[in-house]
Amino acid sequence: MSMPFYVSPEQMMKDRADFARKGIARGRSVIAVQYADGVLFVSENPSQALHKVSEIYDRIAFAAVGRYNEFENLRIAGVRLADMRGYAYDRRDVTGRGLANAYAQTLGTIFSSGGEKPYEVEIFVAEIGDAATGDQLYRLTYDGQVADEHGYAVMGGAADVVAGYLKEHYAEGSDLTSALRLAVAALGHSEAGDRVVPHDDLEVAVLDRTRMQPRKFKRIRGQQLTDLLGPRGPEQPGAPLTDDGATAAPAAGSATDDPADPTDTVSGSVAPLEDPVSGEPLPPVTGGAPQQGTEPAVGPSTPPPAPPA
Amino acid sequence: MSALQGGGANPFVGLPASFMTPGTSSFRDFLETHQPDLLPGSRATGLTGAGDLAPHGTTIVAATFEGGVVMAGDRRATMGNIIAQRDIEKVFPADEFSCVGIAGTAGLAVEMVRLFQTELEHYEKIEGSTLSMDGKANRLAALIRGNLGLAMQGLAVVPLFAGFDLDAGIGRIFSYDVTGGRYEETAFHSVGSGSLFARGSLKKLYREDLDAERTVQAVVEALYDAADDDSATGGPDVTRRIFPVVQVITADGGRRMADEEVATIADRVIDGRMRRPDGPAAELEGPRR
């Protein structure tokens, strides 16, 4: 009989966190910006059908990055929870805070339970009030932590770079047009330079308190999106995967960005566009598809990777 | 999902396992597995004669016009020979492009409408697209079918469903029976205790070339005729200014007609009845003498 390797709890949690963080960092960013009439979501998503931003209830929206099947599962659970509660009690009794708590408990349980792999997702739950002071924006991470965000928030691949851009340029109480232009510019911003994110790759939605209907969630697309964006330069799609890592500032040593390796410390400055179904990076345009679907097994039966030197 | 099982008892702490189970996009089917006690049909007791215990809603009328459909309901709820409520609302929007009016046991009817509204919205959010008009009509049939046990106890709910079919570009009307039978109606239809009189009235008043406002006037006339001959249907209440609830649905979506608009039309109808209490006269064929 073989003895299982001993894994210290600290190491196990760290491995799981690294694994989840790495999965999340593969996708492109999602931005949430509070503006005068509500909350705006902008994301770079080449799929028109598989959404990263969705409606949960009258005044509540959901945005996620990471693995599609996992956050879709959470989204459906959230819709069920909200509709159940609204049906059993009243529409006003469905709150963003309640939903964020439910997600936090669920993600936390999955993260700390030994048997399951942690969810590779990060989530925004936003709720708008009758005035801008009543707006709420929660960020939930893969381990069930909840943070109350103000003004703007970014999650996903190049979150730090994008958040840096927003920090410099964000102004409170701006209108939809300027908030949208700011968010789209931030999405196109990277250390290597700015680019114009193509119109068709943008997924934009708002929770707009000025809407007459009780359901305040609305997608902005097509001509309306073009009008709001105004004149822009020539569109530049995201860098293909082959460039990935080339512009990254390498960490000390000769570490490389390997998506299959949860322990490496380097990731490309521009995350590749991911496959919307699997959440995996799209293969480069030239050359064969690299095999990246294999996830490293996690759990007590796996020996801990050697700590980085 | 084993780690989530413990959360099953309290839906407000974590998300219970059944919430995370992939499967149905129907809210009713989800309730059936997760919390069946919230479904109206699960409360059938097998006893009979419960019909006199609760208020009944009465007459609903719907009619199509070029580019849309209108539905109107009177405001009376009765309990035996008592008027239980004189300003009840029995016509509700089901979603943006459809509405539902319900005759029968009022409490169950309102619950059924809430379930149906949630059902449509739930599907739309989960699937990212709306149900087709026929899909909606069939879902409502399924909800009514689930209520058969209660209907046998005397607590029947009979809806009338109308909406604008975006694919076909026309207004459509569906009627139901207590067993969940679904029947598409052409031009106009009515359900409830005064429906016979309302339908007879509409037969003589309805024309396909009426615009939205004239169609509303025709259904208000029909409700007046229903109230004229059926004690359970309420006529326009001129002293309290209580008039029918009217939903108008076109390609732009549905809206509840403002009370003042309905009041203007109802006043016009009442004026006409002051002169001719039986309402507008239809033409007879053949030469006039």
Short mmCIF file of N, CA and C in Angstrom, two decimals, chain A residues 51 54-58 70 72-91 98-99 101-103 105-106 109-110 113 116 119 211 213 215, chain B residues 1-4 11-16 18-25 27 30-31 34-35 38-40 95-96 111-112 114-115 117-118 121-128:
data_model
loop_
_atom_site.label_atom_id
_atom_site.label_comp_id
_atom_site.label_asym_id
_atom_site.label_seq_id
_atom_site.Cartn_x
_atom_site.Cartn_y
_atom_site.Cartn_z
N HIS A 51 -22.43 35.09 -23.09
CA HIS A 51 -22.19 36.36 -22.44
C HIS A 51 -21.35 36.24 -21.18
N SER A 54 -24.59 39.48 -17.51
CA SER A 54 -25.97 39.07 -17.66
C SER A 54 -26.85 39.67 -16.60
N GLU A 55 -28.14 39.56 -16.86
CA GLU A 55 -29.15 40.04 -15.93
C GLU A 55 -29.44 38.96 -14.90
N ILE A 56 -29.55 39.37 -13.64
CA ILE A 56 -30.01 38.44 -12.61
C ILE A 56 -31.43 38.78 -12.19
N TYR A 57 -31.67 40.05 -11.93
CA TYR A 57 -33.01 40.45 -11.48
C TYR A 57 -33.22 41.91 -11.83
N ASP A 58 -34.33 42.47 -11.36
CA ASP A 58 -34.71 43.83 -11.74
C ASP A 58 -33.54 44.81 -11.72
N GLU A 70 -18.21 27.14 -15.52
CA GLU A 70 -18.32 27.36 -14.08
C GLU A 70 -19.09 28.62 -13.75
N GLU A 72 -21.18 30.15 -15.70
CA GLU A 72 -22.54 29.99 -16.20
C GLU A 72 -23.39 29.24 -15.17
N ASN A 73 -22.77 28.25 -14.56
CA ASN A 73 -23.44 27.50 -13.50
C ASN A 73 -23.82 28.42 -12.34
N LEU A 74 -22.90 29.28 -11.95
CA LEU A 74 -23.17 30.23 -10.87
C LEU A 74 -24.25 31.23 -11.27
N ARG A 75 -24.20 31.66 -12.53
CA ARG A 75 -25.19 32.63 -13.00
C ARG A 75 -26.61 32.03 -12.92
N ILE A 76 -26.73 30.79 -13.42
CA ILE A 76 -28.05 30.16 -13.40
C ILE A 76 -28.53 29.97 -11.97
N ALA A 77 -27.62 29.57 -11.10
CA ALA A 77 -27.99 29.42 -9.69
C ALA A 77 -28.47 30.76 -9.12
N GLY A 78 -27.80 31.84 -9.53
CA GLY A 78 -28.19 33.16 -9.05
C GLY A 78 -29.57 33.57 -9.56
N VAL A 79 -29.84 33.27 -10.83
CA VAL A 79 -31.16 33.59 -11.39
C VAL A 79 -32.23 32.79 -10.64
N ARG A 80 -31.92 31.54 -10.37
CA ARG A 80 -32.88 30.70 -9.66
C ARG A 80 -33.13 31.25 -8.25
N LEU A 81 -32.05 31.60 -7.57
CA LEU A 81 -32.19 32.13 -6.21
C LEU A 81 -33.03 33.41 -6.22
N ALA A 82 -32.71 34.31 -7.16
CA ALA A 82 -33.41 35.59 -7.21
C ALA A 82 -34.89 35.39 -7.55
N ASP A 83 -35.16 34.57 -8.56
CA ASP A 83 -36.55 34.36 -8.97
C ASP A 83 -37.35 33.66 -7.87
N MET A 84 -36.71 32.69 -7.20
CA MET A 84 -37.35 32.01 -6.09
C MET A 84 -37.74 32.98 -5.00
N ARG A 85 -36.77 33.80 -4.64
CA ARG A 85 -36.99 34.73 -3.55
C ARG A 85 -38.06 35.77 -3.92
N GLY A 86 -37.98 36.26 -5.16
CA GLY A 86 -38.96 37.24 -5.61
C GLY A 86 -40.35 36.64 -5.68
N TYR A 87 -40.43 35.35 -5.99
CA TYR A 87 -41.73 34.68 -6.08
C TYR A 87 -42.28 34.38 -4.69
N ALA A 88 -41.42 33.91 -3.80
CA ALA A 88 -41.88 33.52 -2.47
C ALA A 88 -42.16 34.74 -1.60
N TYR A 89 -41.38 35.82 -1.80
CA TYR A 89 -41.58 37.03 -1.01
C TYR A 89 -42.09 38.14 -1.93
N ASP A 90 -41.23 39.07 -2.27
CA ASP A 90 -41.63 40.13 -3.17
C ASP A 90 -40.42 40.55 -3.98
N ARG A 91 -40.69 41.22 -5.11
CA ARG A 91 -39.58 41.61 -5.98
C ARG A 91 -38.57 42.49 -5.25
N GLY A 98 -27.64 39.86 -0.66
CA GLY A 98 -28.02 38.48 -0.40
C GLY A 98 -27.41 37.53 -1.43
N LEU A 99 -27.43 37.97 -2.66
CA LEU A 99 -26.90 37.15 -3.74
C LEU A 99 -25.38 37.01 -3.61
N ASN A 101 -23.65 37.22 -0.92
CA ASN A 101 -23.37 36.32 0.20
C ASN A 101 -23.51 34.86 -0.20
N ALA A 102 -24.56 34.56 -0.97
CA ALA A 102 -24.77 33.18 -1.39
C ALA A 102 -23.62 32.71 -2.27
N TYR A 103 -23.19 33.57 -3.17
CA TYR A 103 -22.05 33.21 -4.03
C TYR A 103 -20.79 33.02 -3.21
N GLN A 105 -20.46 32.13 -0.08
CA GLN A 105 -20.51 30.86 0.66
C GLN A 105 -20.20 29.69 -0.27
N THR A 106 -20.80 29.74 -1.45
CA THR A 106 -20.64 28.64 -2.39
C THR A 106 -19.19 28.53 -2.86
N THR A 109 -16.89 27.39 -0.05
CA THR A 109 -17.02 25.96 0.25
C THR A 109 -16.29 25.12 -0.79
N ILE A 110 -16.45 25.49 -2.05
CA ILE A 110 -15.80 24.71 -3.11
C ILE A 110 -14.28 24.87 -3.01
N SER A 113 -12.96 22.83 0.09
CA SER A 113 -13.21 21.39 0.17
C SER A 113 -12.13 20.66 -0.62
N GLU A 116 -12.96 18.82 -4.57
CA GLU A 116 -13.23 19.45 -5.85
C GLU A 116 -12.13 20.41 -6.24
N TYR A 119 -13.11 26.70 -8.30
CA TYR A 119 -13.65 27.38 -9.48
C TYR A 119 -12.65 28.40 -9.97
N ARG A 211 -34.38 53.72 -16.86
CA ARG A 211 -35.31 52.90 -17.64
C ARG A 211 -36.68 52.87 -16.96
N GLN A 213 -39.03 50.51 -17.32
CA GLN A 213 -39.43 49.16 -16.92
C GLN A 213 -38.85 48.82 -15.55
N ARG A 215 -37.34 46.14 -14.93
CA ARG A 215 -36.06 45.46 -15.19
C ARG A 215 -35.09 46.47 -15.80
N MET B 1 -20.57 18.04 -6.13
CA MET B 1 -21.45 18.93 -5.38
C MET B 1 -21.66 18.45 -3.96
N SER B 2 -20.95 17.42 -3.56
CA SER B 2 -21.22 16.84 -2.26
C SER B 2 -21.04 17.85 -1.14
N ALA B 3 -20.09 18.74 -1.32
CA ALA B 3 -19.82 19.70 -0.26
C ALA B 3 -20.97 20.69 -0.10
N LEU B 4 -21.82 20.77 -1.12
CA LEU B 4 -22.90 21.76 -1.05
C LEU B 4 -24.15 21.20 -0.40
N PRO B 11 -31.86 28.27 2.03
CA PRO B 11 -31.50 28.79 0.72
C PRO B 11 -30.77 30.12 0.77
N PHE B 12 -30.70 30.76 1.92
CA PHE B 12 -30.14 32.09 1.95
C PHE B 12 -28.71 32.12 2.48
N VAL B 13 -28.16 30.97 2.84
CA VAL B 13 -26.77 30.96 3.28
C VAL B 13 -25.87 30.71 2.07
N GLY B 14 -25.85 29.51 1.57
CA GLY B 14 -25.12 29.24 0.34
C GLY B 14 -26.12 28.92 -0.74
N LEU B 15 -25.63 28.49 -1.87
CA LEU B 15 -26.55 28.05 -2.90
C LEU B 15 -26.74 26.55 -2.75
N PRO B 16 -27.96 26.09 -2.52
CA PRO B 16 -28.17 24.66 -2.34
C PRO B 16 -27.82 23.90 -3.61
N SER B 18 -29.38 21.87 -5.44
CA SER B 18 -30.33 21.84 -6.56
C SER B 18 -30.25 23.10 -7.41
N PHE B 19 -29.76 24.19 -6.83
CA PHE B 19 -29.61 25.42 -7.61
C PHE B 19 -28.48 25.28 -8.61
N MET B 20 -27.49 24.47 -8.26
CA MET B 20 -26.30 24.34 -9.10
C MET B 20 -26.44 23.18 -10.09
N THR B 21 -27.56 22.47 -10.02
CA THR B 21 -27.72 21.33 -10.91
C THR B 21 -28.17 21.81 -12.28
N PRO B 22 -27.41 21.48 -13.31
CA PRO B 22 -27.84 21.91 -14.64
C PRO B 22 -29.14 21.21 -15.00
N GLY B 23 -29.88 21.79 -15.88
CA GLY B 23 -31.12 21.14 -16.29
C GLY B 23 -32.11 22.14 -16.79
N THR B 24 -33.21 22.23 -16.10
CA THR B 24 -34.37 22.92 -16.65
C THR B 24 -34.18 24.43 -16.70
N SER B 25 -34.80 25.06 -17.71
CA SER B 25 -34.89 26.51 -17.70
C SER B 25 -36.31 26.94 -17.38
N PHE B 27 -39.06 27.66 -14.55
CA PHE B 27 -39.14 27.96 -13.12
C PHE B 27 -40.09 27.01 -12.41
N PHE B 30 -38.41 23.78 -11.85
CA PHE B 30 -37.41 23.93 -10.80
C PHE B 30 -38.08 23.91 -9.43
N LEU B 31 -39.19 24.65 -9.30
CA LEU B 31 -39.91 24.65 -8.01
C LEU B 31 -40.39 23.25 -7.66
N HIS B 34 -37.38 21.59 -6.22
CA HIS B 34 -36.73 22.24 -5.08
C HIS B 34 -37.69 22.60 -3.96
N GLN B 35 -38.81 23.20 -4.30
CA GLN B 35 -39.74 23.62 -3.24
C GLN B 35 -41.18 23.49 -3.74
N LEU B 38 -44.51 25.59 -2.97
CA LEU B 38 -44.81 26.91 -3.52
C LEU B 38 -45.70 26.84 -4.76
N LEU B 39 -45.90 25.65 -5.29
CA LEU B 39 -46.74 25.51 -6.48
C LEU B 39 -48.21 25.42 -6.06
N PRO B 40 -49.09 26.18 -6.74
CA PRO B 40 -50.50 26.15 -6.35
C PRO B 40 -51.09 24.74 -6.43
N ASP B 95 -45.43 39.32 -19.97
CA ASP B 95 -44.08 39.82 -20.23
C ASP B 95 -44.24 41.04 -21.13
N GLU B 96 -43.19 41.41 -21.83
CA GLU B 96 -43.27 42.66 -22.58
C GLU B 96 -44.31 42.61 -23.69
N GLU B 111 -52.03 34.08 -7.99
CA GLU B 111 -50.83 33.28 -7.77
C GLU B 111 -50.35 32.66 -9.09
N MET B 112 -51.31 32.19 -9.87
CA MET B 112 -50.99 31.58 -11.16
C MET B 112 -50.32 32.61 -12.09
N ARG B 114 -48.61 35.25 -11.18
CA ARG B 114 -47.25 35.50 -10.69
C ARG B 114 -46.30 34.38 -11.12
N LEU B 115 -46.80 33.16 -11.03
CA LEU B 115 -45.98 32.02 -11.44
C LEU B 115 -45.67 32.09 -12.93
N GLN B 117 -45.69 34.80 -14.88
CA GLN B 117 -44.77 35.91 -15.14
C GLN B 117 -43.33 35.50 -14.83
N THR B 118 -43.15 34.86 -13.67
CA THR B 118 -41.81 34.42 -13.30
C THR B 118 -41.28 33.38 -14.26
N GLU B 121 -40.06 35.17 -17.43
CA GLU B 121 -38.86 35.97 -17.18
C GLU B 121 -37.66 35.05 -16.89
N HIS B 122 -37.93 33.99 -16.17
CA HIS B 122 -36.88 33.03 -15.81
C HIS B 122 -36.29 32.40 -17.07
N TYR B 123 -37.17 31.97 -17.95
CA TYR B 123 -36.71 31.37 -19.20
C TYR B 123 -35.86 32.38 -19.98
N GLU B 124 -36.36 33.59 -20.05
CA GLU B 124 -35.67 34.62 -20.82
C GLU B 124 -34.26 34.87 -20.26
N LYS B 125 -34.14 34.89 -18.95
CA LYS B 125 -32.83 35.18 -18.35
C LYS B 125 -31.89 33.99 -18.51
N ILE B 126 -32.42 32.79 -18.32
CA ILE B 126 -31.54 31.62 -18.40
C ILE B 126 -31.11 31.35 -19.84
N GLU B 127 -32.07 31.44 -20.76
CA GLU B 127 -31.76 31.07 -22.15
C GLU B 127 -31.23 32.25 -22.96
N GLY B 128 -31.43 33.46 -22.48
CA GLY B 128 -30.99 34.62 -23.24
C GLY B 128 -31.87 34.95 -24.42
#
